[in-house]
CSV table of C-alpha atoms in Angstrom, one decimal:
chain,number,residue,atom,x,y,z
N,1,UNK,CA,135.9,75.7,64.0
N,2,UNK,CA,134.1,77.5,67.1
N,3,UNK,CA,134.0,75.5,70.4
N,4,UNK,CA,130.4,75.1,71.5
N,5,UNK,CA,131.3,76.3,74.8
N,6,UNK,CA,132.4,79.4,73.1
N,7,UNK,CA,129.5,79.5,71.1
N,8,UNK,CA,127.4,79.5,74.3
N,9,UNK,CA,129.5,82.4,75.8
N,10,UNK,CA,128.8,84.3,73.0
N,11,UNK,CA,125.5,84.1,72.7
N,12,UNK,CA,125.5,85.1,77.0
N,13,UNK,CA,127.4,88.2,76.1
N,14,UNK,CA,125.0,89.0,73.3
N,15,UNK,CA,122.0,88.2,75.5
N,16,UNK,CA,122.9,90.2,78.4
N,17,UNK,CA,124.2,93.4,76.1
N,18,UNK,CA,120.9,93.5,74.5
N,19,UNK,CA,118.5,93.0,77.7
N,20,UNK,CA,120.7,95.7,79.5
N,21,UNK,CA,120.3,98.1,76.4
N,22,UNK,CA,116.3,97.4,76.3
N,23,UNK,CA,116.1,98.2,80.2
N,24,UNK,CA,118.1,101.5,79.6
N,25,UNK,CA,116.0,102.8,76.6
N,26,UNK,CA,112.6,101.6,77.2
N,27,UNK,CA,110.2,103.9,77.7
N,28,UNK,CA,109.1,105.3,80.9
N,29,UNK,CA,105.7,106.7,82.3
N,30,UNK,CA,105.4,110.3,82.3
N,31,UNK,CA,106.5,110.8,85.7
N,32,UNK,CA,109.2,113.4,87.3
N,33,UNK,CA,112.6,111.9,87.0
N,34,UNK,CA,114.2,114.2,89.8
N,35,UNK,CA,112.5,114.5,93.4
N,36,UNK,CA,110.9,117.7,94.0
N,37,UNK,CA,109.7,119.6,96.8
N,38,UNK,CA,106.0,119.8,96.7
N,39,UNK,CA,103.4,121.9,98.9
N,40,UNK,CA,100.4,120.3,99.3
N,41,UNK,CA,97.2,122.2,100.8
N,42,UNK,CA,94.6,120.0,102.2
N,43,UNK,CA,91.3,121.3,103.7
N,44,UNK,CA,89.9,119.1,106.6
N,45,UNK,CA,86.0,119.5,107.5
N,46,UNK,CA,83.6,117.0,109.2
N,47,UNK,CA,84.4,114.2,108.0
N,48,UNK,CA,86.6,114.5,105.0
N,49,UNK,CA,89.9,115.7,103.6
N,50,UNK,CA,90.2,117.8,100.4
N,51,UNK,CA,92.1,116.5,98.4
N,52,UNK,CA,91.3,113.1,99.5
N,53,UNK,CA,94.2,111.2,97.6
N,54,UNK,CA,97.4,112.8,97.4
N,55,UNK,CA,99.9,111.4,94.5
N,56,UNK,CA,103.8,112.1,95.2
N,57,UNK,CA,107.3,110.2,93.9
N,58,UNK,CA,109.6,108.4,95.9
N,59,UNK,CA,112.0,111.2,96.9
N,60,UNK,CA,109.9,114.2,97.1
N,61,UNK,CA,109.9,116.2,99.7
N,62,UNK,CA,106.3,117.2,100.9
N,63,UNK,CA,105.0,119.9,103.0
N,64,UNK,CA,101.6,119.3,103.9
N,65,UNK,CA,99.6,122.2,104.8
N,66,UNK,CA,96.4,121.5,106.9
N,67,UNK,CA,93.7,123.9,107.2
N,68,UNK,CA,90.8,123.2,109.7
N,69,UNK,CA,87.4,124.4,108.2
N,70,UNK,CA,85.3,123.9,111.2
N,71,UNK,CA,86.6,121.9,114.0
N,72,UNK,CA,89.9,120.9,115.6
N,73,UNK,CA,91.1,118.5,113.3
N,74,UNK,CA,94.6,116.2,113.0
N,75,UNK,CA,96.5,114.7,110.2
N,76,UNK,CA,98.2,111.5,111.2
N,77,UNK,CA,99.9,109.4,108.1
N,78,UNK,CA,100.9,105.9,108.5
N,79,UNK,CA,104.1,104.6,107.9
N,80,UNK,CA,105.4,108.3,108.3
N,81,UNK,CA,106.2,110.5,111.3
N,82,UNK,CA,103.5,112.8,110.5
N,83,UNK,CA,101.4,114.0,113.2
N,84,UNK,CA,99.9,117.6,113.4
N,85,UNK,CA,96.8,119.6,114.4
N,86,UNK,CA,95.0,122.6,112.8
N,87,UNK,CA,92.4,124.7,114.5
N,88,UNK,CA,89.5,126.7,112.5
N,89,UNK,CA,91.5,129.9,112.0
N,90,UNK,CA,95.3,128.3,112.9
N,91,UNK,CA,96.6,126.2,110.1
N,92,UNK,CA,99.8,123.9,110.5
N,93,UNK,CA,102.2,122.1,108.4
N,94,UNK,CA,104.7,119.4,108.4
N,95,UNK,CA,107.6,118.4,105.9
N,96,UNK,CA,109.0,114.9,105.1
N,97,UNK,CA,110.4,112.9,102.4
N,98,UNK,CA,108.4,110.5,101.0
N,99,UNK,CA,111.2,107.8,100.9
N,100,UNK,CA,108.9,104.5,101.1
N,101,UNK,CA,106.5,103.7,97.8
N,102,UNK,CA,103.4,102.5,98.6
N,103,UNK,CA,99.8,103.6,99.3
N,104,UNK,CA,99.4,104.9,103.1
N,105,UNK,CA,96.4,106.0,104.7
N,106,UNK,CA,96.1,109.8,106.5
N,107,UNK,CA,93.6,110.0,109.0
N,108,UNK,CA,92.2,112.3,111.5
N,109,UNK,CA,94.3,112.1,115.0
N,110,UNK,CA,91.8,114.4,116.9
N,111,UNK,CA,88.2,113.0,117.7
N,112,UNK,CA,86.2,115.3,115.8
N,113,UNK,CA,82.6,114.0,116.0
N,114,UNK,CA,80.6,110.7,115.5
N,115,UNK,CA,81.8,109.8,112.0
N,116,UNK,CA,85.8,110.8,113.0
N,117,UNK,CA,86.6,107.4,112.5
N,118,UNK,CA,85.8,107.6,108.6
N,119,UNK,CA,87.7,110.5,108.0
N,120,UNK,CA,90.8,109.1,105.9
N,121,UNK,CA,92.4,109.7,103.1
N,122,UNK,CA,95.6,108.2,101.1
N,123,UNK,CA,98.7,109.3,100.3
N,124,UNK,CA,100.2,107.4,97.1
N,125,UNK,CA,103.9,107.3,97.0
N,126,UNK,CA,105.0,106.1,93.1
N,127,UNK,CA,108.0,104.5,92.4
N,128,UNK,CA,111.2,106.4,91.0
N,129,UNK,CA,111.4,104.8,87.3
N,130,UNK,CA,114.8,106.1,86.4
N,131,UNK,CA,116.1,104.5,89.7
N,132,UNK,CA,114.4,101.6,88.8
N,133,UNK,CA,115.5,101.4,85.2
N,134,UNK,CA,119.6,102.0,86.7
N,135,UNK,CA,118.9,98.9,89.1
N,136,UNK,CA,117.2,96.3,86.5
N,137,UNK,CA,120.0,97.1,84.0
N,138,UNK,CA,122.6,96.7,86.7
N,139,UNK,CA,121.1,93.4,87.7
N,140,UNK,CA,120.5,91.9,84.1
N,141,UNK,CA,124.3,93.0,83.5
N,142,UNK,CA,125.6,91.2,86.8
N,143,UNK,CA,123.7,88.1,85.7
N,144,UNK,CA,125.0,87.9,82.3
N,145,UNK,CA,128.3,88.6,83.5
N,146,UNK,CA,128.0,85.5,86.1
N,147,UNK,CA,126.9,83.2,83.5
N,148,UNK,CA,129.8,83.9,81.1
N,149,UNK,CA,132.4,83.7,83.9
N,150,UNK,CA,130.4,80.4,85.2
N,151,UNK,CA,132.8,77.7,85.0
N,152,UNK,CA,131.4,74.2,83.6
């Protein structure tokens, strides 16, 4: 005869193994699994950026290449140490690692006219799904082990 405590432990192990396997084999969205080096061309003109939204993956090394089309413009990214300026005919660039997930505004850091405060774009840093998958599998396995070894 199997003891009730032993049945509970077997159930805990079975559920933990199944959840861990599910976390490891669940389908992922179509994103690049490894960090990449990306160069993004940004054109600045009164009073907009093109493209106005930039999407990257967490961990990517990003090079912003700023080209001013009509006046001196800047590019400052909230949450990152990014602040460059470009004059017409003279581009500027900066390289950084997108190591924080979320949406970050980028804005003109040079007063370029009456609508300067509205010259805003967005940097969207998407999560690194393989890392999240590994972290969730580890967390599930740790909770299962804790429940298995927990003493009454």
